[in-house]
XYZ file of C-alpha atoms in Angstrom:
493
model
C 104.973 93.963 88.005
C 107.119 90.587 87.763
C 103.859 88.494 86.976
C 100.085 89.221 86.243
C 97.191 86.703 86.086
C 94.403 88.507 83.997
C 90.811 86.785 83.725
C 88.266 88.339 82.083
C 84.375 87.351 81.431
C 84.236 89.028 77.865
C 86.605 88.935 74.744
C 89.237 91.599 75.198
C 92.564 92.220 73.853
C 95.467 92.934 75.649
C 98.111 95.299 74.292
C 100.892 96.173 76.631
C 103.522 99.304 75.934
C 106.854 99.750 76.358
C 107.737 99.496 80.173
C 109.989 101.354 82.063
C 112.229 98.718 82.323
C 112.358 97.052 78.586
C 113.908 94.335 79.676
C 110.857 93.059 81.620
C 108.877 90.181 79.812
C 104.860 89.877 80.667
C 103.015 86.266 81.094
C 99.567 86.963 80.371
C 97.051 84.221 80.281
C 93.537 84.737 79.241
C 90.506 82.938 79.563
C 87.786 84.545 77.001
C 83.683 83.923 76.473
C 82.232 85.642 73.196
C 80.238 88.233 73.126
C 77.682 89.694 70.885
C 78.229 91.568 68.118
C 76.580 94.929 69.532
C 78.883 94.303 72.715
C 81.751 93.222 69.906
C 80.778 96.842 68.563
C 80.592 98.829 71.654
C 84.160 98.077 72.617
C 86.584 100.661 72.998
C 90.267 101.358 74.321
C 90.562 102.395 77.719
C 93.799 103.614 79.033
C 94.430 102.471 82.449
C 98.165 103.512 84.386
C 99.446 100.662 86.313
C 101.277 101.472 89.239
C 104.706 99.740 89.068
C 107.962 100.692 87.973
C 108.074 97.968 85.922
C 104.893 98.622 83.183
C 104.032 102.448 82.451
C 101.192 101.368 81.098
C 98.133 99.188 79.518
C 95.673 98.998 77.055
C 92.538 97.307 77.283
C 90.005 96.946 74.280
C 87.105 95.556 76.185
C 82.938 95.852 76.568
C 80.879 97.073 78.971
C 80.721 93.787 80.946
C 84.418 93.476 80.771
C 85.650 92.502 84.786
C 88.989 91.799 85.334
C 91.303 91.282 87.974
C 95.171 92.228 87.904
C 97.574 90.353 90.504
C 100.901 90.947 90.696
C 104.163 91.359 92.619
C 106.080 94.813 91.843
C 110.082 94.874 92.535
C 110.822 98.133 94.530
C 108.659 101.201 93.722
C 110.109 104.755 93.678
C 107.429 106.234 95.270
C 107.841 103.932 98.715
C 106.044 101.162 98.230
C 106.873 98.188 97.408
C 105.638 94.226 97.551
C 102.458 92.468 96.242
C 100.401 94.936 94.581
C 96.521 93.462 93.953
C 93.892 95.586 91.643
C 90.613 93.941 92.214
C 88.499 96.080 89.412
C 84.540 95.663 89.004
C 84.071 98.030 86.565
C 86.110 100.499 84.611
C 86.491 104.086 85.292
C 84.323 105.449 82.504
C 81.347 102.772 82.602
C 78.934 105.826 82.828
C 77.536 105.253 79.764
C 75.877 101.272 81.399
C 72.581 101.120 81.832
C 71.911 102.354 85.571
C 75.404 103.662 86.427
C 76.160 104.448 89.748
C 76.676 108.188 90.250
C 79.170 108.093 92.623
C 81.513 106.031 90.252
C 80.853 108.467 87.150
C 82.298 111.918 89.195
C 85.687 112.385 88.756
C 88.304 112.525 91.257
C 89.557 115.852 91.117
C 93.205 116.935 92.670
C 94.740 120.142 92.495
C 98.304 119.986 92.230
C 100.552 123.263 90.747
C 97.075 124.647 89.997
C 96.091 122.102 87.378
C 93.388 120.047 88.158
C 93.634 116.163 87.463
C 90.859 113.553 87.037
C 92.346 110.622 89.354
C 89.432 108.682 89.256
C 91.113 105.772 86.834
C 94.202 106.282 88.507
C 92.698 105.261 91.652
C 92.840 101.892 92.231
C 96.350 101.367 90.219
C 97.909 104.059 92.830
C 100.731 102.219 94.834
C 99.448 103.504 97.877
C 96.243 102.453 97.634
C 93.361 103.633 96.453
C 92.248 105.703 99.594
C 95.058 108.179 99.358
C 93.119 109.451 95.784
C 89.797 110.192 97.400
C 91.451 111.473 100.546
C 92.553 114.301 98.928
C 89.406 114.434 96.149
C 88.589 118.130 95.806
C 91.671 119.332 97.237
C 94.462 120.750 96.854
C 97.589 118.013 96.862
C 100.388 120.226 95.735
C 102.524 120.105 99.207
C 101.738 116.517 99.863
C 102.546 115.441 96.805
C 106.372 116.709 96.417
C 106.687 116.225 100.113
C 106.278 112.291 99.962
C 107.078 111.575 95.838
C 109.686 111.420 93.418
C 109.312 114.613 91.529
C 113.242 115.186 90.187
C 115.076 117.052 92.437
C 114.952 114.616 95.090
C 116.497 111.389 93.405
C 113.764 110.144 91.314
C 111.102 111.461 88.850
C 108.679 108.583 88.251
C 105.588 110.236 89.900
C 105.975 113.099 88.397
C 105.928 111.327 85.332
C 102.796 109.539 86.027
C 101.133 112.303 87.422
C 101.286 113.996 83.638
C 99.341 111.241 82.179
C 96.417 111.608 84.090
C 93.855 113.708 82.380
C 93.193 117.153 83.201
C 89.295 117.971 84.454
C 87.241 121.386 85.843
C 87.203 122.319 89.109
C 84.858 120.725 91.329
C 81.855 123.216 91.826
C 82.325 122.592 95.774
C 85.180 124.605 96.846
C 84.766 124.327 100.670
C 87.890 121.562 100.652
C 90.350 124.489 99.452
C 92.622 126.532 101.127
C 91.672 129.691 102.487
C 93.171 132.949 101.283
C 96.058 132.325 103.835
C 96.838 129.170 103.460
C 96.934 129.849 99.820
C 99.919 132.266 100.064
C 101.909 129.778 102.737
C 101.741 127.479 100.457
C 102.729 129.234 97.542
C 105.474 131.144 99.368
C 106.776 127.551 100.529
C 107.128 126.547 97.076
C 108.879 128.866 96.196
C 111.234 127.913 99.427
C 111.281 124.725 98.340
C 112.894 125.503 94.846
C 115.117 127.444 96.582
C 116.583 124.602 98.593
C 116.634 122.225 95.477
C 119.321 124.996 93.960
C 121.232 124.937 96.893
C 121.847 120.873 96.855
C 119.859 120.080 100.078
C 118.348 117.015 98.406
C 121.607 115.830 97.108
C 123.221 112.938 98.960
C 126.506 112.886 100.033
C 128.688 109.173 99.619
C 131.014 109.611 102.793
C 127.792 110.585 105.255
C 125.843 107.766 103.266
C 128.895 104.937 104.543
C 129.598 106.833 107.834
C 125.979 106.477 108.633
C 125.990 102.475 107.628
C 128.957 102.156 109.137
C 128.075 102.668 112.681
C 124.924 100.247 112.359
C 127.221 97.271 111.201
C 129.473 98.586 113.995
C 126.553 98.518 116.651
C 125.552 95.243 115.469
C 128.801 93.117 114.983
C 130.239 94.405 118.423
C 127.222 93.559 119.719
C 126.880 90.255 118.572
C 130.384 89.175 119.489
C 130.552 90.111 122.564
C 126.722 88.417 123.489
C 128.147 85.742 125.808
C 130.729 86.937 127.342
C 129.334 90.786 128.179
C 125.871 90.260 128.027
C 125.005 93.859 129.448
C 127.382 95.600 127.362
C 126.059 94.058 124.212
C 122.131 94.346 124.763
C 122.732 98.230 125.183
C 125.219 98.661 122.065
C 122.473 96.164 120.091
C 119.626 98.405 121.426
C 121.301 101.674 120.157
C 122.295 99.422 116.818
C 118.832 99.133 116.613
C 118.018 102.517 117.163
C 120.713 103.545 114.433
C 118.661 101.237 111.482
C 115.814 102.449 112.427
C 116.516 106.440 111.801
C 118.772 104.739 108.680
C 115.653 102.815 107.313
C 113.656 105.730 108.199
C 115.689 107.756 105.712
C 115.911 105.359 103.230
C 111.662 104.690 102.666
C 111.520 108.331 102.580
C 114.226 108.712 100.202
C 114.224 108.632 96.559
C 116.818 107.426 94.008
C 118.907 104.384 93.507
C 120.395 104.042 97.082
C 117.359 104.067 98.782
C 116.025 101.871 96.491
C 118.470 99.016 96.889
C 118.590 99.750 100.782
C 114.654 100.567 101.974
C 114.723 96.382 103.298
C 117.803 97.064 105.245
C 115.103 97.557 108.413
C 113.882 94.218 107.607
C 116.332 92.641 108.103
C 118.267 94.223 110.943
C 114.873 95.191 112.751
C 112.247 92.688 111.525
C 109.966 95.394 110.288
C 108.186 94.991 107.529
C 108.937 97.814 104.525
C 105.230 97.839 103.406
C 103.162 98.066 106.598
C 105.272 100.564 108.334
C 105.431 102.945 105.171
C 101.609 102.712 104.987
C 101.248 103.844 108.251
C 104.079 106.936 108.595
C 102.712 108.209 105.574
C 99.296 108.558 106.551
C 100.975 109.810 109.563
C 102.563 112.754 107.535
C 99.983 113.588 105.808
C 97.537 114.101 108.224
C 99.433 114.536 111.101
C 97.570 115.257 114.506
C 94.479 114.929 112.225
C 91.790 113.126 114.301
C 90.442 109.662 112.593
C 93.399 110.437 109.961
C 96.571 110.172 111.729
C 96.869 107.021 114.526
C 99.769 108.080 115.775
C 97.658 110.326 117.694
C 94.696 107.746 118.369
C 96.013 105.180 120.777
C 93.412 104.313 122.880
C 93.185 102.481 125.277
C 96.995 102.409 126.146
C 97.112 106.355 126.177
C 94.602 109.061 125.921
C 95.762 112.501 124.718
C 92.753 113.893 124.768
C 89.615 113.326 127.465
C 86.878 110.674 125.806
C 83.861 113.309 125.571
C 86.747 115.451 123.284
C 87.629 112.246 121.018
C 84.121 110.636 121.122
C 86.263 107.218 121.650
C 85.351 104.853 124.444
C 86.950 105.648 127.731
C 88.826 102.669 129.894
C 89.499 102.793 133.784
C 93.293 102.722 132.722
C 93.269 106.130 131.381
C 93.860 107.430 135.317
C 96.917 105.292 135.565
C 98.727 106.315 132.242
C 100.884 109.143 133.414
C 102.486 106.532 135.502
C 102.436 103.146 133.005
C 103.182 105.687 129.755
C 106.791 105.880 129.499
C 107.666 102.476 130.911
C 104.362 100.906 127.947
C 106.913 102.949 125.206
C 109.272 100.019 126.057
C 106.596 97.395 123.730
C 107.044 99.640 120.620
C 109.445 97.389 118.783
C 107.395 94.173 119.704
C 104.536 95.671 118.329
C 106.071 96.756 114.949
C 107.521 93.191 115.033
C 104.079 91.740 115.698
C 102.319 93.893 113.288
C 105.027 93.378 110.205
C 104.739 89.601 110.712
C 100.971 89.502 110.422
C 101.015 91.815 107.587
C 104.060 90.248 105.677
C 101.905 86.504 105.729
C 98.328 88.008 105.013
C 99.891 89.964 102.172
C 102.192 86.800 101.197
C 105.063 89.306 100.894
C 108.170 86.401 100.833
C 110.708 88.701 100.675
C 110.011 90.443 104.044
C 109.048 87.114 105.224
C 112.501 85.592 104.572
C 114.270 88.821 105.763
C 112.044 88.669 109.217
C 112.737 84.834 109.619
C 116.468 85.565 109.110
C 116.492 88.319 112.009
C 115.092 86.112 114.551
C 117.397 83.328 113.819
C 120.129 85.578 114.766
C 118.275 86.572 117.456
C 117.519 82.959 118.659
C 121.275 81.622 117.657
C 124.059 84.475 118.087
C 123.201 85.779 121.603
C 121.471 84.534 124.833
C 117.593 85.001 125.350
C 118.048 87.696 127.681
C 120.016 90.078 125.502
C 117.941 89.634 122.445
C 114.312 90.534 124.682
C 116.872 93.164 126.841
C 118.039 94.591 123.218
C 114.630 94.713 121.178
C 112.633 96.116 124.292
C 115.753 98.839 125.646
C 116.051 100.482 121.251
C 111.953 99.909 121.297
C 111.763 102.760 124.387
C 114.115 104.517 123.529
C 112.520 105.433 119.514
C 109.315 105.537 121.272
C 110.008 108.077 123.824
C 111.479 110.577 120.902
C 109.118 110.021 118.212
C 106.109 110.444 120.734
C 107.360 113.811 121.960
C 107.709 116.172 119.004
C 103.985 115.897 118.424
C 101.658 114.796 120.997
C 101.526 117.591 123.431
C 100.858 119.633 120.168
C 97.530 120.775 118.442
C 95.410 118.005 117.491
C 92.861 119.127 114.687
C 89.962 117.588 113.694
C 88.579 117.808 109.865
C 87.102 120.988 110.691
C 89.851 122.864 112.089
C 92.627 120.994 110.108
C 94.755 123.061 107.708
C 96.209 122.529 104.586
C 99.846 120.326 104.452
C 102.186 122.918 105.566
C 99.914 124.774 107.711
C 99.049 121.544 109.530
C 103.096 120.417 110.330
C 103.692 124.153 111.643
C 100.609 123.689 114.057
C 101.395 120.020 114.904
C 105.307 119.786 114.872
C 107.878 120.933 117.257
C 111.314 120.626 117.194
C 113.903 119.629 120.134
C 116.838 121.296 120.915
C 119.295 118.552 122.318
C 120.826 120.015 125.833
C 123.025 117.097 126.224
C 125.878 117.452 123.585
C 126.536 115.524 120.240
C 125.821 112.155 121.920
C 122.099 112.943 121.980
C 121.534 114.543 119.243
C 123.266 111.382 117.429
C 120.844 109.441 119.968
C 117.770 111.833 118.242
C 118.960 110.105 114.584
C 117.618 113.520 113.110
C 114.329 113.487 114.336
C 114.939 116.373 117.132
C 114.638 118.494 113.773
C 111.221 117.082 113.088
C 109.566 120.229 111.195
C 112.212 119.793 108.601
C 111.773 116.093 107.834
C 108.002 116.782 108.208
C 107.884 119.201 105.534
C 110.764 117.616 103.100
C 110.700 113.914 104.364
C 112.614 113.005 101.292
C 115.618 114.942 101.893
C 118.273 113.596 103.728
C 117.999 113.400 107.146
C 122.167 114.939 107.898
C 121.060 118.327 105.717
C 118.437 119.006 108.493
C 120.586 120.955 111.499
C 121.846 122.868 108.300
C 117.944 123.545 107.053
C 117.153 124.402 110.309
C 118.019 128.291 110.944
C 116.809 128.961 107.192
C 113.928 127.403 107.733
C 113.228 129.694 110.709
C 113.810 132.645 108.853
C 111.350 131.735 106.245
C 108.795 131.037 108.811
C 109.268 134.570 110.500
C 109.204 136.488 107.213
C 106.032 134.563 106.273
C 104.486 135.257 109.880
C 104.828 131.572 111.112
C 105.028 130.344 114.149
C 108.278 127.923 114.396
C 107.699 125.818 117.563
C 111.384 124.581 119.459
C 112.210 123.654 122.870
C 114.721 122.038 124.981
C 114.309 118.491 124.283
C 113.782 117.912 128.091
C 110.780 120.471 128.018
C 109.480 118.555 125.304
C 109.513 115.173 127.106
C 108.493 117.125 130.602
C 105.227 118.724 128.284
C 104.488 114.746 126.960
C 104.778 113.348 130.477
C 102.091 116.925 131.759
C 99.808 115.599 128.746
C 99.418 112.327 130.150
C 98.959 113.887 133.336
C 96.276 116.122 132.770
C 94.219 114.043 130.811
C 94.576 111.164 133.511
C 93.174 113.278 136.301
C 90.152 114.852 134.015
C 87.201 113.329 135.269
């Protein structure tokens, strides 16, 4: 964190260890009451991991009445998020010992991950992805999630591996039912063993001339675009649209990434796009994690503007559109950029994130000063249909699971993920921006998104030897099987 304001209603003491960046200096102010001498003698250190990049960590001598509040801004995190961070804590995570303690607050949060089981439950509210990830995943097993979507080593960064040793170790929870099944089990053990596999063979390593070739054609996009506004308006709202396109599979690869580069480039989509870093990563992760997972996964929950599945299924309120949406669908997809602009806007002011607020307001004065009207609405809403029709397809005429019939993380991207095979040469499958191989960055999101067509037949073979079914089609099929969902659930009565 670059700042904290700390109030507390009790006499504490503040003692702050070395941070990961040393450099890093702390204003603290304090504002103390005394206490009693029995609270005075009832205090005792409590260990609490902060979740920044900046500060590993921070003790807090304190009583039982101790309440406290932590605000802060963190600079970049490693583990993709980034912005204000805000810890609102009533109570510490041990306060079990208080007179009437609420029961709920004195279980631990227990996480499987490599077969060691973790008490979370004071990590919780300092996690950088918010609290709810921790007791999403309370009583089960987080092994796949977690090296799918943190910085573990191999894939550029260690820092949440790091973290995740300092959390104490706990028993099992004596409810098993959230565990995998006996199958599940062994696909999930046989995929990490894939997984280390991989790591040997350099498929998380990033290559410097793919890294500029990729940036490259963005700039490209977007300065021949620009110049040419006035006098070749048509010309430049499609080449701004596909520039558009371009950043966003760029800045897709960069949030998921780990290591330095990504680091210093994860607001590139901010700026080019006017999409806010924070909001969208909070939402494709959730995404990934729970993907086709009713009430978990909204990417699959967009009523009222499309209904994959009939109300009575979903138990969500029907509208006398839904008869209609084979036939508005496609043409709607065109809004998906306005409404990531809308949404990062309204979260980058409620969150009083200034960077992303300065990088938005500079993208719409070069959309309001460097081109006419018509090419920056033609050029936002042409690259907003065109992402939405290809993210949309490789998972919505899939399984959708709900919390019963969900499986664990790698079960549930075979059952819910297909990949496209582009029919149309290289100039759609550069059009795709990766995501026609969509089990592969579903299952190793962190990796690079140009090792994926080389993944891709070596993934299959693993699948087949472990008795898998690898989904693929034609990408036209695909978008022909979207456009048959929307049909058939418009014509259910």
């Amino acid at each position: 964190m670059s700042s904290q304001a700390i109030s507390f209603r009790s006499k504490t003491t503040i003692d702050v260890s070395s941070s990961l960046r040393k450099s890093s200096r702390r204003n603290i102010r304090m504002m103390t009451t005394t206490t009693t001498k029995a609270q005075q003698e009832q205090q005792r250190q409590r260990r609490i991991v902060i979740g920044s990049n900046n500060i590993s960590s921070m003790r807090v001598t304190s009583s039982h009445a101790l309440r406290y509040r932590v605000v802060g801004k963190s600079s970049t995190d490693e583990d993709g998020f980034s912005g204000a961070v805000v810890l609102d804590v009533d109570e510490l995570p041990d306060e079990c010992d208080v007179t009437n303690p609420d029961p709920k607050k004195c279980e631990p949060v227990r996480l499987r991950i490599d077969d060691v089981w973790y008490d979370a439950r004071g990590w919780a509210k300092a996690h950088p992805g918010g609290e709810r990830w921790i007791h999403f995943f309370d009583g089960r097993d987080a092994t796949d999630a977690f090296y799918a979507l943190h910085s573990y080593g191999p894939n550029g960064a260690d820092l949440a591996l790091r973290r995740l040793k300092k959390l104490p170790k706990c028993d099992p929870p004596a409810d098993t039912s959230k565990l995998p099944n006996e199958r599940q089990y062994e696909i999930s053990m046989g995929f990490r063993e894939f997984r280390k596999k991989i790591e040997a063979d350099g498929f998380f390593k990033r290559n410097a001339f793919k890294e500029i070739w990729a940036l490259s054609q963005v700039i490209a996009l977007y300065g021949v675009g620009t110049a040419v506004a006035y006098s070749h308006p048509i010309i430049a709202t499609v080449l701004l649209a596909l520039g558009a396109v371009q950043a966003g599979w760029l800045g897709h690869d960069y949030v998921h990434g780990r290591g330095k580069l990504c680091d210093s480039m994860r607001y590139m989509p901010t700026l080019l796009n006017g999409h806010s870093v924070e909001w969208w990563t909070q939402k494709h992760s959730m995404h990934h994690t729970f993907t086709n997972e009713e009430d978990m996964d909204g990417d699959v929950m967009m009523e009222p503007f499309f209904y994959l599945r009939h109300p009575k299924e979903s138990g969500r309120p029907d509208s006398p559109m839904r008869k209609w949406q084979h036939i508005y669908g496609y043409p709607l997809l065109s809004i998906m950029y306005w409404l990531w602009r809308s949404h990062s806007i309204k979260v980058a002011f409620r969150e009083r994130k200034w960077k992303e607020i300065i990088l938005i307001g500079l993208n719409y004065v070069w959309l309001a000063t460097c081109m006419p009207w018509q090419v920056a609405l033609g050029s936002v809403t042409l690259g907003g249909f065109i992402v939405g029709s290809l993210v949309s397809a490789t998972h919505q005429s899939e399984e959708i699971m709900d919390a019963s019939s969900a499986g664990e993380y790698v079960d549930g991207q075979f059952r819910s993920t297909r990949d496209a095979e582009t029919v149309f040469g290289p100039l759609e499958t550069w059009i795709w921006g990766g995501m026609d191989t969509q089990l592969e960055h579903h299952l190793f999101p962190s990796m690079p998104r140009y090792n994926y067509h080389k993944l891709r037949p070596i993934l299959k073979a693993w699948a087949k030897a472990q008795g898998i079914l690898y989904r693929s089609s034609p990408s036209t099929t695909i978008i022909a099987d979207n456009w048959k969902t929307l049909d058939r659930i418009a014509h259910q009565a």
